[in-house]
Coordinates of C-alpha atoms in Angstrom, one line a residue:
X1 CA 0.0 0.0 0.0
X2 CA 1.2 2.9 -0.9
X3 CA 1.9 6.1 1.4
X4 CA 2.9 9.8 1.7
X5 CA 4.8 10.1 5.1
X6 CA 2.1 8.9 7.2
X7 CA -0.4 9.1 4.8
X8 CA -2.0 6.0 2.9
X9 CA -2.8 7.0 -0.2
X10 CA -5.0 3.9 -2.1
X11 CA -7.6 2.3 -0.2
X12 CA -7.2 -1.6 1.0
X13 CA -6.3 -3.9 -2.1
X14 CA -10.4 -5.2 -2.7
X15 CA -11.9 -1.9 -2.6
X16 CA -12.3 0.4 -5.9
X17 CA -9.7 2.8 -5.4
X18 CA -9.5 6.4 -6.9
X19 CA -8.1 9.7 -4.7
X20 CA -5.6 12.3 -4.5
X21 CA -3.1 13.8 -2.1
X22 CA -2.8 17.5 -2.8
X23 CA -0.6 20.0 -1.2
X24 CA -2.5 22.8 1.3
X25 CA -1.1 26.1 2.6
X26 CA 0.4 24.5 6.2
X27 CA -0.1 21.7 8.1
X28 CA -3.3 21.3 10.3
X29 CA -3.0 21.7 14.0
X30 CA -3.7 17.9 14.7
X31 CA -4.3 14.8 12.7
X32 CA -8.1 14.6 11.1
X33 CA -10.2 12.2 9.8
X34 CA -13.4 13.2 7.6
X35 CA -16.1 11.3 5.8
X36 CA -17.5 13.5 3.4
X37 CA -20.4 11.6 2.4
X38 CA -20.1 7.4 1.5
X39 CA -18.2 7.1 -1.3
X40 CA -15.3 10.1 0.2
X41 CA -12.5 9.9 3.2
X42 CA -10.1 12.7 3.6
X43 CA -7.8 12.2 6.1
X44 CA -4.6 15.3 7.3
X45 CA -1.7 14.6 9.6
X46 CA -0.6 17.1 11.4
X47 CA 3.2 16.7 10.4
X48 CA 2.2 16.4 6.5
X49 CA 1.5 19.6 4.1
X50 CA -0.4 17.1 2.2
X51 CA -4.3 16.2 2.4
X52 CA -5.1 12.9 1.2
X53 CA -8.6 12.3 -0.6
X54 CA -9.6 8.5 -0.8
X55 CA -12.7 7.3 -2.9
X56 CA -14.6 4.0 -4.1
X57 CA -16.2 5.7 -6.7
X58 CA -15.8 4.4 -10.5
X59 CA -13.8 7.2 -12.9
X60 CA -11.9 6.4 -15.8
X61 CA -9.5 9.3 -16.5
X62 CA -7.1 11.4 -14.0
X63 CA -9.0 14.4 -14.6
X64 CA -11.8 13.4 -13.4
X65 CA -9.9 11.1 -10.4
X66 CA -8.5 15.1 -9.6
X67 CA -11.7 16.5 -10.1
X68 CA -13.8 14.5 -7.7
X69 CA -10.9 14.3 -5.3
X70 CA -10.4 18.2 -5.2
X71 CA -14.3 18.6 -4.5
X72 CA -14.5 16.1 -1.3
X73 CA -11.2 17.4 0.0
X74 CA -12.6 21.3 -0.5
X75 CA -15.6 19.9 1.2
X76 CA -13.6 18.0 3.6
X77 CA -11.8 21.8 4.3
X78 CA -15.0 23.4 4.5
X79 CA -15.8 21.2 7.5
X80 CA -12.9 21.7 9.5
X81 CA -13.2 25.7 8.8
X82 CA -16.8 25.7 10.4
X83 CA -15.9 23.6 13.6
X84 CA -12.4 26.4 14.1
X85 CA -10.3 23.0 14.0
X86 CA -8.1 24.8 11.2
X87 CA -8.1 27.2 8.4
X88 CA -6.6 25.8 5.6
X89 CA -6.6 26.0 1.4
X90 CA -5.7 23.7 -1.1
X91 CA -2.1 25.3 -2.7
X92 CA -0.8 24.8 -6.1
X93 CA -3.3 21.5 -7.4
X94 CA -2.2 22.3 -10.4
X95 CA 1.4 21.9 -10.2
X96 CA 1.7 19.6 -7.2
X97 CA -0.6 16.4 -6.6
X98 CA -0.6 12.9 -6.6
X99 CA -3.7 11.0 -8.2
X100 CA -3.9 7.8 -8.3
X101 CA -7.6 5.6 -10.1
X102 CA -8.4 2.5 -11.1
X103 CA -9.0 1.9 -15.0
X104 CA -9.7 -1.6 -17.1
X105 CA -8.5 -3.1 -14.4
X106 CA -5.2 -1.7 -13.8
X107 CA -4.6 0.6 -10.6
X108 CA -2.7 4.1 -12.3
X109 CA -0.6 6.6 -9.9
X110 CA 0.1 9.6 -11.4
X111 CA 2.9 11.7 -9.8
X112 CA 2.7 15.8 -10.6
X113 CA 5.7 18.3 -9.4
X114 CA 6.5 21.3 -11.4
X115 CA 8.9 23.8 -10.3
X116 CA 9.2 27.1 -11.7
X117 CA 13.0 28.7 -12.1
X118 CA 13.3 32.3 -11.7
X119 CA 16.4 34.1 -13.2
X120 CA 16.8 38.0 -12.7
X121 CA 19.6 40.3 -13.8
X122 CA 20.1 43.6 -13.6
X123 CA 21.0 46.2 -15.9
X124 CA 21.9 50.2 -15.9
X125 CA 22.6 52.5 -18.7
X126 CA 24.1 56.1 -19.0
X127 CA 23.2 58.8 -21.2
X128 CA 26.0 60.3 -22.7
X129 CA 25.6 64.2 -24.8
X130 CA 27.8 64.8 -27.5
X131 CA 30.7 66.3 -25.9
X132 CA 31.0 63.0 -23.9
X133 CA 29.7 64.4 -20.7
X134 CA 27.2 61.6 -18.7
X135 CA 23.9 63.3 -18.7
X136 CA 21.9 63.2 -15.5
X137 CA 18.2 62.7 -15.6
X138 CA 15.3 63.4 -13.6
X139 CA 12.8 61.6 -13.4
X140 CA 9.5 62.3 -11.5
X141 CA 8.7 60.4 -8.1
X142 CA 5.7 57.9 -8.7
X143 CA 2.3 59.0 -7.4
X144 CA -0.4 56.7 -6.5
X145 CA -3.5 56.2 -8.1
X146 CA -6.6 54.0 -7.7
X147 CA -5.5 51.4 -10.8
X148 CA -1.9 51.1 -8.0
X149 CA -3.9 48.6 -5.5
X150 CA -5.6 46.8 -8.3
X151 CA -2.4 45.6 -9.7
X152 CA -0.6 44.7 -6.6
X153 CA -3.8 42.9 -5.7
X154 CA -3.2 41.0 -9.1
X155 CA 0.3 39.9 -8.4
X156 CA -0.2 38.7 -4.6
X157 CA -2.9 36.0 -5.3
X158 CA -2.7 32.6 -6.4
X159 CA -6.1 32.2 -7.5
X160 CA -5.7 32.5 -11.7
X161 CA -9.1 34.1 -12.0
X162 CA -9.0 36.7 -9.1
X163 CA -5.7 38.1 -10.9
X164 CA -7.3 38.3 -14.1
X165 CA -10.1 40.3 -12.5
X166 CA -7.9 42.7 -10.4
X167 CA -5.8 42.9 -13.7
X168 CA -8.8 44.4 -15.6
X169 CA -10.2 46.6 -12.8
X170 CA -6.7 48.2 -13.0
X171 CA -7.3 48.5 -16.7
X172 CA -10.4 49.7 -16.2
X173 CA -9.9 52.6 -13.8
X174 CA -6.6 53.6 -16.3
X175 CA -9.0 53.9 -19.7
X176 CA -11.8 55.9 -17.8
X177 CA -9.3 58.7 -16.4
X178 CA -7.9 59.0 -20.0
X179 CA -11.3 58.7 -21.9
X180 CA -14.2 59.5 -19.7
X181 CA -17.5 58.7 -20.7
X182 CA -19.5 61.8 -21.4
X183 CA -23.1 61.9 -20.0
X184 CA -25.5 60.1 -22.2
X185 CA -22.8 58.0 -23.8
X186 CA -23.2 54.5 -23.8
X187 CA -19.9 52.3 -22.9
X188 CA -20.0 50.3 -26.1
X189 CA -19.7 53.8 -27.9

């Protein structure tokens, strides 16, 4: 039987097995044991930055092995939340999980870790007139405005969808200062 620390991952060997173990923002407070509903057990240990989503349901493909995992352990989450055990999100399903299902009769395990590299550099230039002499320029100090928080929201989430939304509110709020709508004009126009 396969494990994650001291996590099981597969249910016993007889049982229809289908689940995932997917990575949440820290580790819970103590060790917990949920049953969503009949077919769904999630189960967190309290030294493990994984939750593990076990299943006896029948699915034939990872994507939907992930998707019915990820629902039961949100669910499983949502449970915990309400009774103040612990406050914890599902991090990064999309670039760190483990799924395993069963299909034609073959048990699959599906390992998924990507890691992005960052690389940063610097550069500097000098502005030279043409007697040789390096030019100093001014430039103006940056003053705030509205579209500012927007953007910042944008870059500190992790949910895909919020960025994209915070991204075009900062849009937004940029095209109306420098086009206003006059009265009676429609949007479209």
């Amino acid at each position: 039987m396969a494990s994650l620390g001291n996590l099981y991952l597969t249910n016993r060997a007889d049982e229809q097995s289908v689940g995932a173990a997917l990575r949440i923002d820290k580790s819970p407070v103590e060790n917990h044991q949920i049953d969503v509903n009949d077919d769904w057990k999630v189960e967190l240990a309290d030294s493990s930055q994984y939750a593990v989503a076990r299943g006896t349901i029948d699915v034939d493909t990872e994507e939907e092995a992930l998707s019915h995992s990820h629902s039961a352990l949100q669910q499983a989450l949502d449970i915990l939340s309400i009774q103040n055990d612990d406050q914890l999100r599902v991090e990064n399903a999309d670039s760190s999980r483990i799924v395993w299902w069963e299909s034609d009769g073959s048990q699959h395990l599906r390992v998924v870790e990507i890691s992005d590299v960052s690389v940063s550099m610097e550069a500097s230039a000098t502005v030279i007139d043409e007697d040789g002499n390096e030019v100093e320029i001014e430039s103006d100090p940056t003053e705030w405005h509205e579209s500012l928080r927007y953007f910042r929201l944008a870059q500190n989430t992790d949910d895909l969808f919020d960025a994209y939304r915070n991204l075009f509110l900062a849009l937004e709020l940029i095209l109306s200062e420098r086009v206003p709508i006059n009265s009676g004009e429609r949007e479209s126009d």
